[in-house]
Short mmCIF file of C-alpha atoms and ligand atoms in Angstrom, two decimals:
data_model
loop_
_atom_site.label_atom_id
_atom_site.label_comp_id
_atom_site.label_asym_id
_atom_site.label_seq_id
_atom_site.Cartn_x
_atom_site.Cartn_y
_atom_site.Cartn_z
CA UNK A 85 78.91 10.41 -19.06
CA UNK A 86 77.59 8.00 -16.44
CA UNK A 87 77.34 8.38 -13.01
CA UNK A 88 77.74 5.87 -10.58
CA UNK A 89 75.85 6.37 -7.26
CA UNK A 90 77.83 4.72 -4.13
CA UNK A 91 75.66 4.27 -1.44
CA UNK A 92 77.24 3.11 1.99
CA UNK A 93 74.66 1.66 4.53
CA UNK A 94 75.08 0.57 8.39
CA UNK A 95 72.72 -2.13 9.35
CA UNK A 96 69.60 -0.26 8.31
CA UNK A 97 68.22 2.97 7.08
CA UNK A 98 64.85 3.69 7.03
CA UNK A 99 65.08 6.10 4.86
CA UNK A 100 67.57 3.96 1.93
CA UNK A 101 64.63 3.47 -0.42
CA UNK A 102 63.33 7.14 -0.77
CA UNK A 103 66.94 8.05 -1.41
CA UNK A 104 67.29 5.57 -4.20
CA UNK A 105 63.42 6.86 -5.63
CA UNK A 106 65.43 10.36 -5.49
CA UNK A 107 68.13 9.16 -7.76
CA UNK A 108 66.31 7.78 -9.80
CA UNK A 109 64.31 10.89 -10.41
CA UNK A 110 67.02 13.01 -11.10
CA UNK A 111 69.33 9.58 -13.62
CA UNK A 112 67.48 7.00 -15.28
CA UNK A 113 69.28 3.25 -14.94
CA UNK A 114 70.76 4.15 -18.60
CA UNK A 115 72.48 7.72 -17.41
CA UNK A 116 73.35 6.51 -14.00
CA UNK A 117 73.95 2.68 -11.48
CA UNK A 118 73.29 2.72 -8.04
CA UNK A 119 75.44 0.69 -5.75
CA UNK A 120 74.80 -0.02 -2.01
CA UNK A 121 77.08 -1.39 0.41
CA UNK A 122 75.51 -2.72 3.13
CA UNK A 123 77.47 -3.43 6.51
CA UNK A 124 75.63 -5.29 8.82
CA UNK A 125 77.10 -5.75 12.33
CA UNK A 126 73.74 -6.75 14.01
CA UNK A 127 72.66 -10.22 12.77
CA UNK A 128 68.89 -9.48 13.55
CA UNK A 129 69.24 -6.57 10.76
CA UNK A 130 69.54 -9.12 7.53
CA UNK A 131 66.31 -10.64 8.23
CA UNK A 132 65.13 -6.66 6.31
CA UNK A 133 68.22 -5.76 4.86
CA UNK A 134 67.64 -9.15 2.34
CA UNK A 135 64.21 -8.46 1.14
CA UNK A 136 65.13 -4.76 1.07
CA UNK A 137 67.99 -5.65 -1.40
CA UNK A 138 65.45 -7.50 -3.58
CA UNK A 139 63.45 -4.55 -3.61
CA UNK A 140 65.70 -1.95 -4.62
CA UNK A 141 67.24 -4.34 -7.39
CA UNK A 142 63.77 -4.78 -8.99
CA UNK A 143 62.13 -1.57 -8.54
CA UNK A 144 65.35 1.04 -9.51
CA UNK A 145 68.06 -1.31 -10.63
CA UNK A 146 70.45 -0.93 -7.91
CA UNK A 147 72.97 -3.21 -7.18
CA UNK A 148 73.91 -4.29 -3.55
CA UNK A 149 76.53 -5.76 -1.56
CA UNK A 150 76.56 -7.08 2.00
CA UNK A 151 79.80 -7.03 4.06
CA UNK A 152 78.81 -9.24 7.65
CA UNK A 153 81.13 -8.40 10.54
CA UNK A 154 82.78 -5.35 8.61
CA UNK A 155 82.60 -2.02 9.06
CA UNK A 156 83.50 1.63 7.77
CA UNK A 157 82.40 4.51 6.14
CA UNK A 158 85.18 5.03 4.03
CA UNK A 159 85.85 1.42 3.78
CA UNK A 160 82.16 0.29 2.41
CA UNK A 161 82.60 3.89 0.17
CA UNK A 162 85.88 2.45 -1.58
CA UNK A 163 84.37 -1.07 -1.96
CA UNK A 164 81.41 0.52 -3.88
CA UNK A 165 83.83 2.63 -6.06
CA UNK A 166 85.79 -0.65 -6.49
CA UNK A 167 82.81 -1.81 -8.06
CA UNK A 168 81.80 0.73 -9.84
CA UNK A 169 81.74 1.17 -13.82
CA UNK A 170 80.74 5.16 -14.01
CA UNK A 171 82.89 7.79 -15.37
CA UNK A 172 81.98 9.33 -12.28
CA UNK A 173 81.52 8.28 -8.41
CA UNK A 174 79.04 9.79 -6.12
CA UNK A 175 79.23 8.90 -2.79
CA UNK A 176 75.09 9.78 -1.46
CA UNK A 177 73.95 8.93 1.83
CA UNK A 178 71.12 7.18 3.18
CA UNK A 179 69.63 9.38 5.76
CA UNK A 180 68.32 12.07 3.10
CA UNK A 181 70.68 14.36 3.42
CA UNK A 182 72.13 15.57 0.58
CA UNK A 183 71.06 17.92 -2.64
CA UNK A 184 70.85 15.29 -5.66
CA UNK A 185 69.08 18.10 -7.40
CA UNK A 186 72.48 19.71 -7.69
CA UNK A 187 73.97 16.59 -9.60
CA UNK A 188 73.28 17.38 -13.16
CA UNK A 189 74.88 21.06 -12.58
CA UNK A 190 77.94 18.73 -11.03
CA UNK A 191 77.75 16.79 -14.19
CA UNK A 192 78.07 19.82 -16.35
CA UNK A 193 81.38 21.03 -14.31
CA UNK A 194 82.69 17.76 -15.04
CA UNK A 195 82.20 18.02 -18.89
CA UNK A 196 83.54 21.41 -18.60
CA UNK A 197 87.22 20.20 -16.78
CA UNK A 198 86.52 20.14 -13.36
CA UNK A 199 87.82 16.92 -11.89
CA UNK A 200 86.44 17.08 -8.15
CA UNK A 201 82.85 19.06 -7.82
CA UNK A 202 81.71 19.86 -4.19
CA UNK A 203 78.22 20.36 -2.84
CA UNK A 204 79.08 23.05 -0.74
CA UNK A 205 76.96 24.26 2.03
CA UNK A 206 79.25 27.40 2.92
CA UNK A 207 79.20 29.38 0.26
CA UNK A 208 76.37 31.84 -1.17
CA UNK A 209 73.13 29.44 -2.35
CA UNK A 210 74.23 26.41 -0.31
CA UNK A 211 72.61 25.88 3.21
CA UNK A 212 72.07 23.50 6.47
CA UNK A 213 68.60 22.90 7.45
CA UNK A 214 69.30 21.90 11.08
CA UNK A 215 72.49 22.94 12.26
CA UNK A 216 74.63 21.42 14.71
CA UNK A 217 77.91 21.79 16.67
CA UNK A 218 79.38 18.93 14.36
CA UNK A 219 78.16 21.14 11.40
CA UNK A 220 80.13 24.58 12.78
CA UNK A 221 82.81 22.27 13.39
CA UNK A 222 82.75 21.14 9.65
CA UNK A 223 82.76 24.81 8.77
CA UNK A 224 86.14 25.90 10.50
CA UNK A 225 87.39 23.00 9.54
CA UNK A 226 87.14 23.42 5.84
CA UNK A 227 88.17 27.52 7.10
CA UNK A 228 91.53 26.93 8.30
CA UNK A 229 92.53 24.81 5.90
CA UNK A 230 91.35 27.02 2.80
CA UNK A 231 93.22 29.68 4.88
CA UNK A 232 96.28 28.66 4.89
CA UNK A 233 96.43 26.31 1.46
CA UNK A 234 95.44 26.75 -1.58
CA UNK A 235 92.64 24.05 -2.20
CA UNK A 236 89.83 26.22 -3.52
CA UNK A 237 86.75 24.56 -1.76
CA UNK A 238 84.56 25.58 1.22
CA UNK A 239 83.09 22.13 1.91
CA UNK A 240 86.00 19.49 2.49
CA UNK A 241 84.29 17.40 4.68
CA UNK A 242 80.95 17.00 3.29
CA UNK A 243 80.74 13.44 1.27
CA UNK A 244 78.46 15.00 -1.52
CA UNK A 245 80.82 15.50 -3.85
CA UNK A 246 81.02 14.53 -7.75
CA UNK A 247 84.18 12.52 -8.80
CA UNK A 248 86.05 11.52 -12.30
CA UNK A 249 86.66 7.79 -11.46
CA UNK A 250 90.12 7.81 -12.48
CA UNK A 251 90.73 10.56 -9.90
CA UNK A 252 89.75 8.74 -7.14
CA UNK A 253 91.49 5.96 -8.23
CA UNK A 254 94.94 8.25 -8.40
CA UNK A 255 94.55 9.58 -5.65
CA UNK A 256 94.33 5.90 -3.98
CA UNK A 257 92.47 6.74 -0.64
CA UNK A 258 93.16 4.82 2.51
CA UNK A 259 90.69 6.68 5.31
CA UNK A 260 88.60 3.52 6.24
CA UNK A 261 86.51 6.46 8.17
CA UNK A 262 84.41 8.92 7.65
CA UNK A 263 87.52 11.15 7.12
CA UNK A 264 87.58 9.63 3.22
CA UNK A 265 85.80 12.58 1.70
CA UNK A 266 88.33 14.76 2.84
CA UNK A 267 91.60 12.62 1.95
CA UNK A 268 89.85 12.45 -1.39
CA UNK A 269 89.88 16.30 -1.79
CA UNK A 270 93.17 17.54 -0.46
CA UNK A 271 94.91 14.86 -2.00
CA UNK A 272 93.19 15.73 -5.38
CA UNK A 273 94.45 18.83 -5.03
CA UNK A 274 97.80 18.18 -3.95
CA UNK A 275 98.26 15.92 -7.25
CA UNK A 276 97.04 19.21 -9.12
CA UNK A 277 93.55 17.98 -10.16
CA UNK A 278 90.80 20.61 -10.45
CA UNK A 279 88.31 21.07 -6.96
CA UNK A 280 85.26 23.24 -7.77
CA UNK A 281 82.20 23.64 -5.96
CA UNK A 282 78.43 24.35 -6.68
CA UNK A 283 76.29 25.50 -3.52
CA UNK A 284 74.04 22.74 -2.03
CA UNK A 285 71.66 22.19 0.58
CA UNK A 286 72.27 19.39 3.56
CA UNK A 287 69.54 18.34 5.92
CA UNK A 288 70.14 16.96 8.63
CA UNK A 289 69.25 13.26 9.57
CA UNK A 290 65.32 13.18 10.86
CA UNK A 291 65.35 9.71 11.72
CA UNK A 292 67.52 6.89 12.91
CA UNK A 293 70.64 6.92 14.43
CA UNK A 294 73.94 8.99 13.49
CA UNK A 295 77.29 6.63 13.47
CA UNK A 296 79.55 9.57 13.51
CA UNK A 297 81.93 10.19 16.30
CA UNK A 298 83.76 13.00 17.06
CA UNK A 299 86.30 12.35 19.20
CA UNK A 300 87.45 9.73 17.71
CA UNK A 301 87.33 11.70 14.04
CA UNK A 302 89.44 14.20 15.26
CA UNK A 303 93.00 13.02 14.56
CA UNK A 304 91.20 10.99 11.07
CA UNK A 305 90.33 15.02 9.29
CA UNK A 306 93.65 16.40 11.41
CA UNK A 307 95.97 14.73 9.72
CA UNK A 308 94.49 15.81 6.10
CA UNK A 309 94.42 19.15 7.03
CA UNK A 310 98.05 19.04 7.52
CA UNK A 311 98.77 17.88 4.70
CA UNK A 312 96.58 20.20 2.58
CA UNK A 313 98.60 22.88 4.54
CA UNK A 314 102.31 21.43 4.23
CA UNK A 315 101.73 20.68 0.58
CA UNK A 316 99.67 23.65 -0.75
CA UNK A 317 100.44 26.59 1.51
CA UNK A 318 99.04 29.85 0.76
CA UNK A 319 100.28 32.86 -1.12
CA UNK A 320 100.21 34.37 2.38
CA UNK A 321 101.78 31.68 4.58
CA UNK A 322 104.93 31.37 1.90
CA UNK A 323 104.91 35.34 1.62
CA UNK A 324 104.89 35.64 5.35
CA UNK A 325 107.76 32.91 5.87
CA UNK A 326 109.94 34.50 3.96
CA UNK A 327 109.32 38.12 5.34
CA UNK A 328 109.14 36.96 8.86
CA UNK A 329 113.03 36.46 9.04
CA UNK A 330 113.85 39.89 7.53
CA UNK A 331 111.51 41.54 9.76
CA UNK A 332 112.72 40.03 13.03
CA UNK A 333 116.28 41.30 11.71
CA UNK A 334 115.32 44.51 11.03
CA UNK A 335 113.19 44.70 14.44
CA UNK A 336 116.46 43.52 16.13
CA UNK A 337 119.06 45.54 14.27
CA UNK A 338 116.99 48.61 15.09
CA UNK A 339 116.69 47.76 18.32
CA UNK A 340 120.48 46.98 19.49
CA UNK A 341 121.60 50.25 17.53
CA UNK A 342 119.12 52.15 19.97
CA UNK A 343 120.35 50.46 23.15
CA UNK A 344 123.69 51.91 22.69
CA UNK A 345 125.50 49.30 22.56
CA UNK A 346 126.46 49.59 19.26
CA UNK A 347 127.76 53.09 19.78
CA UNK A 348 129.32 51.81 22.62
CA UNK A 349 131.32 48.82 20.92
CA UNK A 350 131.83 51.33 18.25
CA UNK A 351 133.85 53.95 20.72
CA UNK A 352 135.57 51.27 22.39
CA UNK A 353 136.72 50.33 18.91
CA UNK A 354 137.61 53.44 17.99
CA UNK A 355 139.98 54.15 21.33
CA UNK A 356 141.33 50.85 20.76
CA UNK A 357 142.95 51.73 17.03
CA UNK A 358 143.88 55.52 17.86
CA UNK A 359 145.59 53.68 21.19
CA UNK A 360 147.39 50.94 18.65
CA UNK A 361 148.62 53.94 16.55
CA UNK A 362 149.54 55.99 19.32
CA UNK A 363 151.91 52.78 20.53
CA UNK A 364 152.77 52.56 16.81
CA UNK A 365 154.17 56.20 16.46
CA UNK A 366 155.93 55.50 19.72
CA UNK A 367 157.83 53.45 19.51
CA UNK A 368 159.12 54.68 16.00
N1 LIG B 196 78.45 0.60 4.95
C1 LIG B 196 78.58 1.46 5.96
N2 LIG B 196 77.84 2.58 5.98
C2 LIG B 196 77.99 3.44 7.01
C3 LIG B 196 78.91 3.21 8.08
N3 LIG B 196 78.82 4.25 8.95
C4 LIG B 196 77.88 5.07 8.45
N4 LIG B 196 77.37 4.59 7.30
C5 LIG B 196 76.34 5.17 6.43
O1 LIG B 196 76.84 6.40 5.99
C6 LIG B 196 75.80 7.35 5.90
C7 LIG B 196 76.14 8.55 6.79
O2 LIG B 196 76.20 8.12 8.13
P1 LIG B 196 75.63 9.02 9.32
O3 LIG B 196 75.57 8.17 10.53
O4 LIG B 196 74.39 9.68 8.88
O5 LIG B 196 76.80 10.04 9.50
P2 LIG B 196 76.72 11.59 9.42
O6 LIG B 196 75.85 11.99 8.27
O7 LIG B 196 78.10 12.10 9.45
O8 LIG B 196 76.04 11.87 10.79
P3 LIG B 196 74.72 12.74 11.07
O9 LIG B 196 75.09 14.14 10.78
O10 LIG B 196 74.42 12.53 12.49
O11 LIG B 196 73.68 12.22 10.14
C8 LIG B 196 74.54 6.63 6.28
O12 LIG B 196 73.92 6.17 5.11
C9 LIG B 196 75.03 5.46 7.14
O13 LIG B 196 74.18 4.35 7.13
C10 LIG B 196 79.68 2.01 8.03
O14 LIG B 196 80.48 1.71 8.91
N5 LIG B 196 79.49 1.19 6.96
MG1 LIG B 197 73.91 11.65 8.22
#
């Protein structure tokens, strides 16, 4: 099976070379390719992002592309799986942080069935070495939504995750954000593919500069989450909507029966037919 590496990188990252030397420790060129997608948005960047290409292409066999004026996580992620010839994709990033020890155990999965395979870093064995707000963020995130749906992974948003090629190319992403990991996994499992997850470690970026931006991700990873939730919901969630209904009736029916006015209306009622018959007999 051979893995394809997809590597997105904005303008620079000091750190892009050790994470290709850490790839290559773990898949030689024949068991895995390396693709980088560079998007450079600051001109005075290319002057090291060319040599650097020429580096990486000689020392680990990595190919590179260079998109000027363009930008986009998700955008320079789906370009590099366009590219790609692997069985599977794995998006890595460039500022160190994620597990590639874990990728021959997400190899394995694969083999085994598993379609999607998470690095998770909140379940037991996986970690965060230098947490955040973002990170706790990331956590509830992937929370509510395994709450009330049925996708079976603790990790959505993190982008360390193993793919089968063909499923990413089912499940068609459009997220040009940083939002694409999780379109990729609720979607996979709203088209009934298999999500599993192996624990992994994430550290945090120790130099450079993050790109991400909350605000502005917000509505990207809401609207995913709703439609994990509208198109999986949970045993609970359906259990709950249909036993909501008969509970309010029953809470209601007891309720007007104990106010009386039941035996009220039913009195009334009563006087009203004995009075009918009474006029009846009458007027016999
Ligand atoms: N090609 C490309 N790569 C990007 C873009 N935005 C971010 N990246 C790369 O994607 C990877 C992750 O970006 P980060 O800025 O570290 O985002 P993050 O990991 O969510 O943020 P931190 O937690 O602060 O590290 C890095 O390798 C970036 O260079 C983009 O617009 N285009
Ligand atoms: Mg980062």
């Amino acid at each position: 099976m051979k893995i394809s590496f997809l590597i997105p990188v904005l303008n620079y990252e000091p750190t892009l070379a050790e994470t290709v030397q850490r790839l290559r420790d773990v898949c030689t060129s024949e068991e895995a390719e390396i693709l980088i997608v560079f998007d450079v948005t600051r001109p005075e960047c290319l002057g090291q992002v060319e040599p650097q290409r020429a580096d990486l292409t000689t020392k680990f066999d990595a190919r590179s592309f260079v998109r000027l004026n363009e930008r986009g996580f998700g955008s320079a992620l789906r370009y590099a799986a366009d590219q790609a010839r692997g069985d599977v994709v794995v998006p890595i990033m460039a500022d160190l942080s994620d597990d590639v020890s874990v990728v021959p155990a997400m190899r394995e999965r694969i083999s085994a069935g598993a379609d999607v395979v998470a690095g998770a870093r909140y379940i037991k064995g996986g970690r965060i070495v230098g947490d955040t707000p973002k990170q706790r963020l990331s956590l509830l995130y992937s929370w509510l939504i395994v709450a009330m749906s049925e996708i079976k992974c603790r990790d959505i948003s993190n982008s360390f995750k193993m793919y089968r090629r063909d499923v990413w190319q089912a499940v068609n992403a459009q997220a040009g954000s940083f939002d694409l990991s999780a379109e990729l996994t609720v979607k996979a499992a709203v088209l009934g593919y298999r999500v599993e997850q192996l624990p992994a470690t994430w550290v945090n970026r120790q130099v450079g500069k993050s790109n991400f931006r909350l605000v502005r991700e917000l509505w990207h990873y809401g609207r995913w989450a709703a439609i994990g939730v509208l198109c999986l919901p949970a045993r609970w969630l359906v259990v709950a909507g249909l036993g909501l209904p008969l509970f309010v009736k029953r809470v209601a029916r007891r309720r007007i029966f104990a106010s009386g006015h039941v035996r009220a209306a039913g009195s009334y009622a009563t006087a009203l037919l004995s009075d009918t018959a009474q006029g009846e007999l009458d007027d016999r």
